[in-house]
XYZ file of N, CA and C in Angstrom:
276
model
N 87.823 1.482 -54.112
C 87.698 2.147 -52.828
C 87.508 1.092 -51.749
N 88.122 1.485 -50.669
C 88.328 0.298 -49.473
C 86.829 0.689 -48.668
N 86.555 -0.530 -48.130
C 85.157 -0.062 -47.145
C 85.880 -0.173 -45.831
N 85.380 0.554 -44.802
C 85.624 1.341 -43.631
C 86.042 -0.461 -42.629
N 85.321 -0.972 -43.107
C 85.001 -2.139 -41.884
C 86.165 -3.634 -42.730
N 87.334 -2.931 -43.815
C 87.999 -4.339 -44.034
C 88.696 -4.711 -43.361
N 89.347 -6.439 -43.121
C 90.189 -6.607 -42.379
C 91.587 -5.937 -42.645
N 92.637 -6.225 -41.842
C 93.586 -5.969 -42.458
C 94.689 -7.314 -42.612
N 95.585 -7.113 -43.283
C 95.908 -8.387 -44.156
C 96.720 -9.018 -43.257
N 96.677 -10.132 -43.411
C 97.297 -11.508 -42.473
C 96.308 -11.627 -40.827
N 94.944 -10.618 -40.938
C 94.586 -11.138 -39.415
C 93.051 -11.563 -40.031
N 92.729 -12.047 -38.261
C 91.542 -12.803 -38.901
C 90.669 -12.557 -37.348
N 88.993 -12.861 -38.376
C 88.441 -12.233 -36.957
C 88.196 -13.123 -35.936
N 88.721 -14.405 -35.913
C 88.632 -15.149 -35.221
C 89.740 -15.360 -34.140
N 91.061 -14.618 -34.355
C 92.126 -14.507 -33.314
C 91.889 -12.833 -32.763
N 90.660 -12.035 -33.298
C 90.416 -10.904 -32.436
C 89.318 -11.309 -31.436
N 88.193 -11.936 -31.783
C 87.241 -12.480 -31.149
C 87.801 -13.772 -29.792
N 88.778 -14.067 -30.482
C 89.372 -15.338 -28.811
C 90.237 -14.124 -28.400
N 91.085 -13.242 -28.660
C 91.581 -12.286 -27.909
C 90.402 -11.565 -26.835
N 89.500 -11.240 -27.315
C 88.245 -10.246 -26.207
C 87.596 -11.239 -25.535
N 87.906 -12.504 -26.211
C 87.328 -13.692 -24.964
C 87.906 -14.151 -23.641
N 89.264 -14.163 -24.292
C 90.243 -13.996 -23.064
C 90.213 -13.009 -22.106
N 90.039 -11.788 -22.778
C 89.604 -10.330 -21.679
C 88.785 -10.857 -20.644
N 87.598 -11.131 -21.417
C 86.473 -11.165 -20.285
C 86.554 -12.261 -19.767
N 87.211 -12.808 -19.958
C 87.506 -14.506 -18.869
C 88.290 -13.925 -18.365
N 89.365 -13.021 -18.030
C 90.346 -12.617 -17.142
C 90.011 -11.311 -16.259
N 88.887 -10.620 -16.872
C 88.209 -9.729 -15.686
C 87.332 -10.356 -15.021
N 86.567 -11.532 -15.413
C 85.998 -12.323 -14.711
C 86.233 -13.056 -13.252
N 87.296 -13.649 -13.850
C 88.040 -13.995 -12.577
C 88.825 -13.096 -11.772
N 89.450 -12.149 -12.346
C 89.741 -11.370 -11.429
C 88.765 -10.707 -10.163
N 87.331 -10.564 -10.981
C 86.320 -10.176 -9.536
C 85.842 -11.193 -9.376
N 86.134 -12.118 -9.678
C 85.434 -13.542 -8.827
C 86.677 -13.477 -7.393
N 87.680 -12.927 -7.657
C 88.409 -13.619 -6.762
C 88.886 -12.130 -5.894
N 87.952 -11.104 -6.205
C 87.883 -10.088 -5.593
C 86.927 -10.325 -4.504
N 85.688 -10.245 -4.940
C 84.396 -10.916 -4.249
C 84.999 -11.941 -3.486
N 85.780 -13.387 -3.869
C 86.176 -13.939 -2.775
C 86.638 -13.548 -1.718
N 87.330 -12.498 -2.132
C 88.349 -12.036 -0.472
C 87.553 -11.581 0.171
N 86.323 -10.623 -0.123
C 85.234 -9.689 0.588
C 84.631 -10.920 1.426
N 84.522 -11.946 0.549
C 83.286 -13.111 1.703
C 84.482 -13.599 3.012
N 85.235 -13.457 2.345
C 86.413 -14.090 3.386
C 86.728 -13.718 4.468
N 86.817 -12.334 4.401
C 87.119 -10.998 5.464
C 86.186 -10.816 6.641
N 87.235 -11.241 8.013
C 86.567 -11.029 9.157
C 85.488 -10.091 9.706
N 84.800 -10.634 10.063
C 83.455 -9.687 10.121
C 83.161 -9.720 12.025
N 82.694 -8.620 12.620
C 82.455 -8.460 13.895
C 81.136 -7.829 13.689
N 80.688 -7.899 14.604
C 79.054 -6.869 15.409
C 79.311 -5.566 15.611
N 78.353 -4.929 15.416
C 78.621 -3.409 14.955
C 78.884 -3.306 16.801
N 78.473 -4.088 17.866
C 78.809 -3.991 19.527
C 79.936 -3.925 19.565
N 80.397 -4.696 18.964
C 82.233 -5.276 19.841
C 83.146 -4.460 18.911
N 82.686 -3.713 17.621
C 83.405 -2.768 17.394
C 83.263 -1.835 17.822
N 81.563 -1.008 18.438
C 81.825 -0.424 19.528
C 82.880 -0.130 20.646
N 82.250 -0.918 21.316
C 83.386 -1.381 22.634
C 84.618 -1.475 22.400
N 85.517 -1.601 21.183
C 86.687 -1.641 20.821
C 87.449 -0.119 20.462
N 86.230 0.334 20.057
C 86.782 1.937 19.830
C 86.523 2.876 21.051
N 85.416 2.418 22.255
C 85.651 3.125 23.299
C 87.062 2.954 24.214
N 87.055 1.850 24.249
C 88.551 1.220 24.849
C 89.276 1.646 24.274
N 89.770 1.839 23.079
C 90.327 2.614 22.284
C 91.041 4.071 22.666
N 89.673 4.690 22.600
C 89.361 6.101 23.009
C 90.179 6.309 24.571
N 89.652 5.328 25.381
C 90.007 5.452 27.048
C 91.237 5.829 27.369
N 92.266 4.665 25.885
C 93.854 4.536 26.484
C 94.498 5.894 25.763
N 94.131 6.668 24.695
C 94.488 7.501 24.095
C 94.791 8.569 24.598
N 95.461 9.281 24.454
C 95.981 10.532 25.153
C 94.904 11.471 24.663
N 94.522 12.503 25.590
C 92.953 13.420 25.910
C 92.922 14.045 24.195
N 91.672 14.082 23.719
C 91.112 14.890 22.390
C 90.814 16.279 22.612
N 90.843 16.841 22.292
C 90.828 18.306 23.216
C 89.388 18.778 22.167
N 88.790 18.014 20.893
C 87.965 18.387 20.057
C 86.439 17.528 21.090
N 86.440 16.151 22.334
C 85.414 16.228 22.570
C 85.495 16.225 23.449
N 84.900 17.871 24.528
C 84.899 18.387 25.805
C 83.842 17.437 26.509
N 83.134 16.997 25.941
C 81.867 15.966 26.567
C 82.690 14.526 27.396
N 83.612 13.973 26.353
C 84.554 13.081 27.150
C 85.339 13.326 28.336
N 86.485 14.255 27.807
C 87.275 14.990 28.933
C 87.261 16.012 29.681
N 85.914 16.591 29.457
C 85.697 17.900 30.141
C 86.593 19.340 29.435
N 86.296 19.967 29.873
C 86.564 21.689 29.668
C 88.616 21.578 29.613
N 88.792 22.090 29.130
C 90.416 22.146 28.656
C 90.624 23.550 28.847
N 91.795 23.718 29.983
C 92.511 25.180 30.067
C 92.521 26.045 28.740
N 92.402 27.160 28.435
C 92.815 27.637 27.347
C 94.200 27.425 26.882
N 95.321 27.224 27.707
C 96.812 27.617 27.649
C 97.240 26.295 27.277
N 96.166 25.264 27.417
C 96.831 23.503 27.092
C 95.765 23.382 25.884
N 95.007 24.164 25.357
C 93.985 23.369 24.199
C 95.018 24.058 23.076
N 95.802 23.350 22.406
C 96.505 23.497 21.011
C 95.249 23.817 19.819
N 94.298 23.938 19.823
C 93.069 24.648 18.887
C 92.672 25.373 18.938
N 92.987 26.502 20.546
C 92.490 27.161 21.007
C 93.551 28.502 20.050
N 92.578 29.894 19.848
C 92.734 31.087 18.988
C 94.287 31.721 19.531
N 95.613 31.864 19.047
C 96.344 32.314 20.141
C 96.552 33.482 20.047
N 96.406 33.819 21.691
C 96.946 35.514 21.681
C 98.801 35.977 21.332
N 98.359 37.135 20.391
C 99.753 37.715 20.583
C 99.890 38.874 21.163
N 100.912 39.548 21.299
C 101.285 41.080 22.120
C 100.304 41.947 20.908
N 100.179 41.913 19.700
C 99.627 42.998 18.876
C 99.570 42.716 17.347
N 99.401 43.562 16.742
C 99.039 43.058 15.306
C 100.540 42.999 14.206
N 101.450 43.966 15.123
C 102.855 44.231 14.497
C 103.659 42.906 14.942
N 104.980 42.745 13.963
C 105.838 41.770 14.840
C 107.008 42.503 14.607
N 108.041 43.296 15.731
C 109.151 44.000 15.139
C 110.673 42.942 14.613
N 111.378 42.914 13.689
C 112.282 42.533 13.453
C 113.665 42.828 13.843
């Protein structure tokens, strides 16, 4: 009777063991050089990204979702606004 844990014939556990060594030397570096790019990556002040998204905001054509910016929006120009129809029927 074979036990659960034999090799099988012509391998050896020493070309499975440098195989999973290689793994983890190659996920290794792969987030080593993940993590590199993160340290790498331009970084600003939470200010000047501020200020970049108000300016932003300024040149953009009007949001009709914040009335606080642009003020009160006609009903007939707010595209969010509920629309009326003639009735509940539509004749064909």
């Amino acid at each position: 009777m074979s036990s659960p844990f034999e090799l099988r014939t012509g391998d050896t556990g020493k070309s499975k063991k440098q195989s999973m060594a290689e793994l983890k030397l190659r996920r290794l570096t792969e987030l080593n050089q993940r993590l590199q790019e993160d340290l790498n990556r331009r970084r600003i002040p939470v200010s000047e990204a501020s200020i970049d998204l108000i300016a932003f905001t300024d040149k953009e054509p009007k949001d009709f979702m914040v009335p606080s910016r642009w003020g009160q929006v006609d009903k007939r120009d707010d595209p969010y606004a509920p629309q009326q129809q003639g009735g509940c029927c539509t004749m064909m």
